[in-house]
């Protein structure tokens, strides 16, 4: 298995709707669990330079081997709440790089996600052989 990488996922709620935001994070947590990914809710984990205040952001932290399939599954589970208009934005941090997505959803955003996953994924997934 490849080296684990820490991923921070920050959610910015829509107009201070804490109930909807908590539900969205809970649903994301459940989707990640179905992928076999264990997420935690760290205290004070919002980035210092985020547009929303630290107390407004909700964060999940995970440790994964950043293979394209797994990283893609994590990001798709994460942006689901953005697609459903449950969050104003989602910020994903991996190895010091950030991917920030703001609603509404579009195919252009999916293209940005695909490119980001390709750039940040380990090349060989478990079970694959190299020449």
Coordinates of N, CA, C and O in Angstrom, one line a residue:
X1 N 0.8 -1.2 0.0 CA 0.0 0.0 0.0 C 0.9 1.2 0.0 O 1.9 1.3 0.6
X2 N 0.5 2.3 -0.7 CA 1.2 3.5 -0.8 C 1.2 4.3 0.6 O 0.5 3.9 1.5
X3 N 2.0 5.3 0.6 CA 2.1 6.2 1.8 C 0.8 6.9 2.0 O 0.2 7.4 1.0
X4 N 0.4 7.0 3.2 CA -0.9 7.7 3.5 C -0.6 9.2 3.5 O 0.4 9.7 3.8
X5 N -1.7 9.9 3.0 CA -1.6 11.3 3.0 C -2.8 11.9 3.7 O -3.9 11.3 3.7
X6 N -2.6 13.0 4.4 CA -3.6 13.6 5.2 C -4.4 14.5 4.2 O -3.9 15.3 3.5
X7 N -5.7 14.4 4.3 CA -6.6 15.2 3.5 C -7.5 16.0 4.5 O -8.1 15.4 5.4
X8 N -7.6 17.3 4.3 CA -8.5 18.1 5.1 C -9.7 18.6 4.2 O -9.4 19.0 3.1
X9 N -10.9 18.4 4.6 CA -12.0 18.8 3.8 C -12.8 19.8 4.6 O -13.3 19.5 5.7
X10 N -12.9 21.1 4.1 CA -13.5 22.2 4.8 C -14.8 22.5 4.1 O -14.8 22.7 2.9
X11 N -15.9 22.6 4.8 CA -17.2 23.0 4.3 C -17.6 24.3 4.8 O -17.6 24.6 6.0
X12 N -18.0 25.2 3.9 CA -18.5 26.5 4.2 C -20.0 26.5 4.1 O -20.6 26.4 3.0
X13 N -20.8 26.7 5.2 CA -22.2 26.6 5.2 C -22.8 27.8 4.4 O -22.2 28.8 4.2
X14 N -24.0 27.5 3.9 CA -24.8 28.6 3.2 C -25.4 29.5 4.2 O -26.1 29.0 5.1
X15 N -25.1 30.8 4.2 CA -25.8 31.8 5.0 C -26.0 31.4 6.5 O -27.1 31.6 7.0
X16 N -25.0 30.8 7.1 CA -25.1 30.4 8.5 C -26.1 29.4 8.8 O -26.6 29.3 10.0
X17 N -26.5 28.6 7.9 CA -27.5 27.5 8.1 C -26.8 26.3 8.7 O -26.4 25.4 8.1
X18 N -26.6 26.4 10.0 CA -25.9 25.3 10.8 C -26.5 24.0 10.7 O -25.8 23.0 10.7
X19 N -27.8 23.9 10.8 CA -28.5 22.6 10.8 C -28.3 21.9 9.4 O -28.0 20.7 9.4
X20 N -28.5 22.6 8.4 CA -28.3 22.0 7.0 C -26.8 21.7 6.8 O -26.5 20.6 6.3
X21 N -25.9 22.5 7.3 CA -24.5 22.2 7.2 C -24.1 21.0 7.9 O -23.4 20.1 7.4
X22 N -24.6 20.8 9.2 CA -24.3 19.6 9.9 C -24.8 18.4 9.3 O -24.2 17.3 9.3
X23 N -26.0 18.5 8.7 CA -26.6 17.3 8.0 C -25.7 17.0 6.8 O -25.5 15.8 6.5
X24 N -25.3 18.0 6.1 CA -24.4 17.7 4.9 C -23.1 17.0 5.3 O -22.7 16.1 4.6
X25 N -22.5 17.5 6.3 CA -21.2 16.9 6.8 C -21.5 15.5 7.3 O -20.7 14.6 7.0
X26 N -22.6 15.3 8.0 CA -22.9 13.9 8.4 C -23.1 13.0 7.3 O -22.7 11.8 7.3
X27 N -23.8 13.4 6.2 CA -24.0 12.6 5.0 C -22.7 12.3 4.3 O -22.5 11.2 3.8
X28 N -21.8 13.3 4.3 CA -20.5 13.1 3.6 C -19.7 12.1 4.4 O -19.1 11.2 3.9
X29 N -19.8 12.2 5.8 CA -19.1 11.2 6.6 C -19.6 9.8 6.4 O -18.8 8.9 6.2
X30 N -20.9 9.7 6.2 CA -21.5 8.3 5.9 C -21.1 7.8 4.6 O -20.8 6.6 4.4
X31 N -21.0 8.7 3.6 CA -20.6 8.3 2.3 C -19.1 7.8 2.3 O -18.7 6.9 1.7
X32 N -18.3 8.6 3.0 CA -16.9 8.2 3.2 C -16.7 6.8 3.9 O -15.9 6.0 3.5
X33 N -17.6 6.6 4.9 CA -17.6 5.3 5.6 C -17.9 4.2 4.7 O -17.3 3.1 4.8
X34 N -18.8 4.4 3.7 CA -19.1 3.4 2.8 C -18.0 3.0 1.9 O -17.9 1.9 1.3
X35 N -17.1 4.0 1.7 CA -15.9 3.8 0.9 C -14.7 3.2 1.7 O -13.7 2.9 1.2
X36 N -15.0 3.0 3.0 CA -14.0 2.4 3.9 C -13.0 3.4 4.4 O -11.9 3.1 4.8
X37 N -13.4 4.7 4.3 CA -12.5 5.8 4.7 C -13.0 6.3 6.1 O -14.2 6.7 6.2
X38 N -12.1 6.4 7.1 CA -12.5 6.9 8.4 C -12.2 8.4 8.5 O -11.0 8.8 8.3
X39 N -13.2 9.1 8.7 CA -13.0 10.6 8.9 C -13.2 11.0 10.3 O -13.9 10.4 11.1
X40 N -12.5 12.1 10.7 CA -12.6 12.6 12.0 C -13.0 14.1 11.9 O -12.8 14.7 10.9
X41 N -13.5 14.7 13.0 CA -13.8 16.1 13.1 C -12.8 16.8 14.0 O -13.0 16.9 15.2
X42 N -11.7 17.3 13.4 CA -10.7 17.9 14.3 C -11.2 19.3 14.8 O -12.0 20.0 14.1
X43 N -10.7 19.7 15.9 CA -11.0 21.0 16.5 C -10.1 22.1 15.8 O -9.0 21.9 15.6
X44 N -10.7 23.3 15.5 CA -9.9 24.4 15.0 C -9.1 24.0 13.8 O -7.9 24.3 13.7
X45 N -9.7 23.4 12.8 CA -8.9 22.9 11.7 C -9.0 23.8 10.4 O -8.4 23.5 9.4
X46 N -9.8 24.8 10.5 CA -10.0 25.7 9.3 C -8.7 26.4 9.0 O -8.0 26.8 9.8
X47 N -8.5 26.5 7.7 CA -7.3 27.3 7.3 C -7.3 28.7 7.7 O -8.4 29.3 7.7
X48 N -6.1 29.2 8.1 CA -6.1 30.6 8.6 C -6.5 31.6 7.6 O -7.1 32.7 8.0
X49 N -6.3 31.4 6.3 CA -6.7 32.4 5.3 C -8.0 32.1 4.6 O -8.2 32.6 3.5
X50 N -8.8 31.3 5.2 CA -10.1 31.0 4.6 C -11.0 32.2 4.5 O -10.9 33.1 5.4
X51 N -11.9 32.2 3.6 CA -12.8 33.4 3.4 C -13.9 33.4 4.5 O -14.3 34.4 4.9
X52 N -14.2 32.2 5.0 CA -15.2 32.1 6.1 C -14.4 32.1 7.4 O -13.2 31.7 7.4
X53 N -15.0 32.5 8.5 CA -14.3 32.5 9.8 C -14.1 31.0 10.2 O -14.8 30.1 9.8
X54 N -13.1 30.8 11.0 CA -12.8 29.4 11.5 C -14.0 28.8 12.1 O -14.2 27.6 12.0
X55 N -14.8 29.6 12.8 CA -15.9 29.0 13.5 C -17.1 28.6 12.6 O -18.0 27.9 12.9
X56 N -17.0 29.2 11.4 CA -18.1 29.0 10.4 C -17.8 27.7 9.6 O -18.8 27.2 9.0
X57 N -16.6 27.3 9.5 CA -16.2 26.2 8.6 C -16.4 24.9 9.4 O -16.1 24.8 10.6
X58 N -16.8 23.8 8.7 CA -16.9 22.5 9.3 C -15.9 21.7 8.6 O -15.7 21.8 7.4
X59 N -15.1 20.9 9.3 CA -14.0 20.1 8.7 C -14.1 18.7 9.0 O -14.4 18.2 10.1
X60 N -13.7 17.9 8.0 CA -13.4 16.5 8.2 C -11.9 16.2 7.8 O -11.4 16.8 6.9
X61 N -11.3 15.4 8.6 CA -9.9 15.0 8.3 C -9.8 13.5 8.0 O -10.5 12.7 8.7
X62 N -9.1 13.1 7.0 CA -8.9 11.7 6.7 C -7.5 11.4 6.4 O -6.7 12.3 6.0
X63 N -7.1 10.1 6.5 CA -5.8 9.7 6.0 C -6.1 8.6 5.0 O -6.7 7.6 5.2
X64 N -5.5 8.8 3.8 CA -5.7 7.8 2.7 C -4.5 7.7 1.9 O -3.6 8.5 1.9
X65 N -4.4 6.5 1.2 CA -3.4 6.4 0.1 C -4.0 7.1 -1.1 O -5.1 6.7 -1.5
X66 N -3.4 8.1 -1.6 CA -4.1 8.9 -2.6 C -4.0 8.4 -4.0 O -3.4 8.9 -4.9
X67 N -4.6 7.2 -4.2 CA -4.7 6.6 -5.5 C -5.9 7.3 -6.2 O -6.9 7.7 -5.5
X68 N -5.9 7.4 -7.5 CA -6.9 8.1 -8.3 C -8.3 7.6 -8.0 O -9.2 8.5 -7.7
X69 N -8.5 6.3 -7.9 CA -9.9 5.8 -7.7 C -10.4 6.2 -6.3 O -11.5 6.7 -6.1
X70 N -9.5 6.0 -5.3 CA -10.0 6.4 -3.9 C -10.1 7.9 -3.7 O -11.1 8.4 -3.2
X71 N -9.1 8.6 -4.2 CA -9.2 10.1 -4.1 C -10.4 10.6 -4.8 O -11.1 11.5 -4.3
X72 N -10.7 10.1 -6.0 CA -11.9 10.5 -6.8 C -13.2 10.2 -6.0 O -14.1 11.0 -5.9
X73 N -13.2 9.0 -5.4 CA -14.4 8.7 -4.6 C -14.6 9.6 -3.4 O -15.7 10.0 -3.1
X74 N -13.5 10.0 -2.7 CA -13.5 10.9 -1.6 C -14.0 12.3 -2.0 O -14.9 12.9 -1.4
X75 N -13.5 12.8 -3.1 CA -13.9 14.1 -3.6 C -15.3 14.1 -4.1 O -16.1 15.0 -3.8
X76 N -15.7 13.0 -4.8 CA -17.1 13.0 -5.2 C -18.1 12.9 -4.0 O -19.1 13.5 -4.1
X77 N -17.7 12.2 -3.0 CA -18.6 12.1 -1.8 C -18.6 13.5 -1.2 O -19.7 13.9 -0.7
X78 N -17.5 14.2 -1.2 CA -17.4 15.5 -0.6 C -18.2 16.6 -1.3 O -18.9 17.4 -0.7
X79 N -18.1 16.6 -2.6 CA -18.8 17.6 -3.4 C -20.3 17.4 -3.6 O -21.0 18.2 -4.1
X80 N -20.8 16.2 -3.2 CA -22.2 15.9 -3.3 C -23.1 16.9 -2.6 O -24.1 17.3 -3.1
X81 N -22.6 17.4 -1.4 CA -23.4 18.4 -0.7 C -23.4 19.7 -1.5 O -24.3 20.5 -1.4
X82 N -22.3 20.0 -2.2 CA -22.3 21.2 -3.0 C -23.2 21.1 -4.2 O -24.0 22.1 -4.5
X83 N -23.3 19.9 -4.8 CA -24.2 19.7 -5.9 C -25.7 19.8 -5.4 O -26.5 20.3 -6.2
X84 N -25.9 19.5 -4.2 CA -27.3 19.6 -3.7 C -27.6 20.9 -3.1 O -28.6 21.1 -2.4
X85 N -26.7 21.8 -3.2 CA -26.8 23.2 -2.7 C -27.0 23.3 -1.2 O -27.8 24.0 -0.6
X86 N -26.2 22.4 -0.5 CA -26.3 22.4 1.0 C -25.1 23.2 1.6 O -25.1 23.4 2.8
X87 N -24.1 23.6 0.7 CA -23.0 24.3 1.2 C -22.7 25.4 0.2 O -22.9 25.3 -1.0
X88 N -22.0 26.5 0.7 CA -21.6 27.6 -0.2 C -20.3 27.2 -0.9 O -20.1 27.5 -2.1
X89 N -19.4 26.4 -0.2 CA -18.2 26.0 -0.8 C -17.6 24.8 -0.1 O -17.9 24.5 1.0
X90 N -16.7 24.1 -0.8 CA -15.9 23.0 -0.3 C -14.5 23.3 -0.6 O -14.2 23.6 -1.8
X91 N -13.6 23.1 0.4 CA -12.2 23.3 0.2 C -11.5 22.0 0.6 O -11.7 21.5 1.7
X92 N -10.7 21.4 -0.3 CA -10.0 20.2 -0.1 C -8.5 20.4 -0.1 O -8.0 21.0 -1.1
X93 N -7.9 20.0 0.9 CA -6.4 20.2 1.0 C -5.7 18.9 1.1 O -6.1 18.0 1.8
X94 N -4.7 18.7 0.2 CA -3.9 17.5 0.2 C -2.4 17.9 -0.1 O -2.2 18.6 -1.1
X95 N -1.5 17.5 0.7 CA -0.1 17.8 0.5 C 0.2 19.3 0.3 O 1.0 19.6 -0.6
X96 N -0.5 20.1 1.0 CA -0.3 21.6 0.9 C -1.0 22.2 -0.3 O -0.9 23.5 -0.4
X97 N -1.6 21.5 -1.2 CA -2.3 22.1 -2.3 C -3.8 22.1 -2.0 O -4.3 21.2 -1.3
X98 N -4.5 23.1 -2.5 CA -5.9 23.2 -2.3 C -6.8 23.2 -3.5 O -6.4 23.7 -4.6
X99 N -8.0 22.7 -3.4 CA -9.0 22.7 -4.4 C -10.2 23.3 -3.8 O -10.8 22.7 -2.9
X100 N -10.6 24.5 -4.2 CA -11.8 25.1 -3.7 C -12.9 25.2 -4.8 O -12.6 25.6 -5.9
X101 N -14.0 24.7 -4.4 CA -15.2 24.6 -5.2 C -16.3 25.4 -4.6 O -16.6 25.2 -3.4
X102 N -16.9 26.3 -5.4 CA -18.1 27.1 -4.9 C -19.2 26.8 -5.8 O -19.1 26.5 -7.0
X103 N -20.4 26.7 -5.3 CA -21.6 26.4 -6.0 C -22.0 27.6 -7.0 O -21.4 28.6 -6.9
X104 N -22.9 27.4 -7.9 CA -23.7 26.2 -8.2 C -22.8 25.3 -9.0 O -21.8 25.6 -9.6
X105 N -23.2 24.0 -9.1 CA -22.5 23.0 -9.7 C -22.5 23.1 -11.2 O -23.5 23.5 -11.8
X106 N -21.4 22.7 -11.9 CA -21.4 22.7 -13.4 C -20.4 21.6 -13.8 O -19.5 21.2 -13.0
X107 N -20.5 21.3 -15.1 CA -19.5 20.3 -15.6 C -18.1 20.8 -15.7 O -17.2 20.1 -15.6
X108 N -18.0 22.2 -15.7 CA -16.6 22.8 -15.7 C -15.9 22.4 -14.4 O -14.7 22.2 -14.3
X109 N -16.7 22.4 -13.3 CA -16.1 22.0 -12.0 C -15.7 20.6 -12.0 O -14.6 20.3 -11.4
X110 N -16.4 19.7 -12.6 CA -16.0 18.3 -12.7 C -14.7 18.2 -13.4 O -13.9 17.4 -13.1
X111 N -14.5 18.9 -14.5 CA -13.3 18.9 -15.2 C -12.1 19.4 -14.4 O -11.0 18.8 -14.4
X112 N -12.3 20.4 -13.6 CA -11.3 20.9 -12.6 C -10.9 19.8 -11.6 O -9.8 19.5 -11.3
X113 N -12.0 19.1 -11.1 CA -11.7 18.0 -10.1 C -10.9 16.9 -10.8 O -10.0 16.4 -10.2
X114 N -11.3 16.5 -12.0 CA -10.6 15.4 -12.6 C -9.1 15.8 -12.9 O -8.3 14.9 -12.6
X115 N -8.9 17.0 -13.3 CA -7.5 17.4 -13.5 C -6.7 17.4 -12.1 O -5.6 17.0 -12.1
X116 N -7.4 17.9 -11.1 CA -6.7 18.0 -9.7 C -6.4 16.6 -9.2 O -5.3 16.3 -8.7
X117 N -7.3 15.6 -9.4 CA -7.1 14.3 -9.0 C -5.9 13.7 -9.7 O -5.1 13.0 -9.1
X118 N -5.9 13.9 -11.0 CA -4.8 13.4 -11.8 C -3.4 13.9 -11.3 O -2.5 13.2 -11.2
X119 N -3.4 15.2 -11.0 CA -2.2 15.8 -10.6 C -1.7 15.4 -9.2 O -0.6 15.4 -8.8
X120 N -2.7 15.0 -8.3 CA -2.4 14.7 -6.9 C -2.5 13.2 -6.6 O -2.3 12.8 -5.4
X121 N -2.7 12.3 -7.5 CA -2.8 10.9 -7.3 C -1.5 10.2 -7.4 O -0.7 10.6 -8.3
X122 N -1.2 9.2 -6.6 CA -0.1 8.3 -6.8 C -0.3 7.6 -8.1 O -1.4 7.2 -8.5
X123 N 0.8 7.3 -8.8 CA 0.7 6.7 -10.1 C 0.2 5.2 -10.1 O -0.5 4.8 -11.0
X124 N 0.7 4.4 -9.2 CA 0.4 3.0 -9.2 C -0.5 2.6 -8.1 O -0.2 2.9 -6.9
X125 N -1.7 2.1 -8.4 CA -2.6 1.6 -7.3 C -2.3 0.2 -6.9 O -1.7 -0.5 -7.6
X126 N -2.7 -0.1 -5.7 CA -2.4 -1.4 -5.2 C -3.0 -2.5 -6.1 O -4.1 -2.4 -6.6
X127 N -2.2 -3.5 -6.4 CA -2.7 -4.6 -7.3 C -2.2 -4.4 -8.7 O -2.3 -5.3 -9.5
X128 N -1.8 -3.1 -9.1 CA -1.3 -2.9 -10.4 C 0.2 -3.2 -10.5 O 0.9 -3.1 -9.5
X129 N 0.6 -3.7 -11.6 CA 2.0 -4.0 -11.8 C 2.7 -2.9 -12.7 O 2.0 -2.4 -13.6
X130 N 4.0 -2.7 -12.4 CA 4.7 -1.7 -13.3 C 5.6 -2.5 -14.2 O 6.0 -3.6 -13.9
X131 N 6.0 -1.9 -15.3 CA 6.9 -2.6 -16.2 C 8.4 -2.5 -15.7 O 8.8 -1.7 -15.1

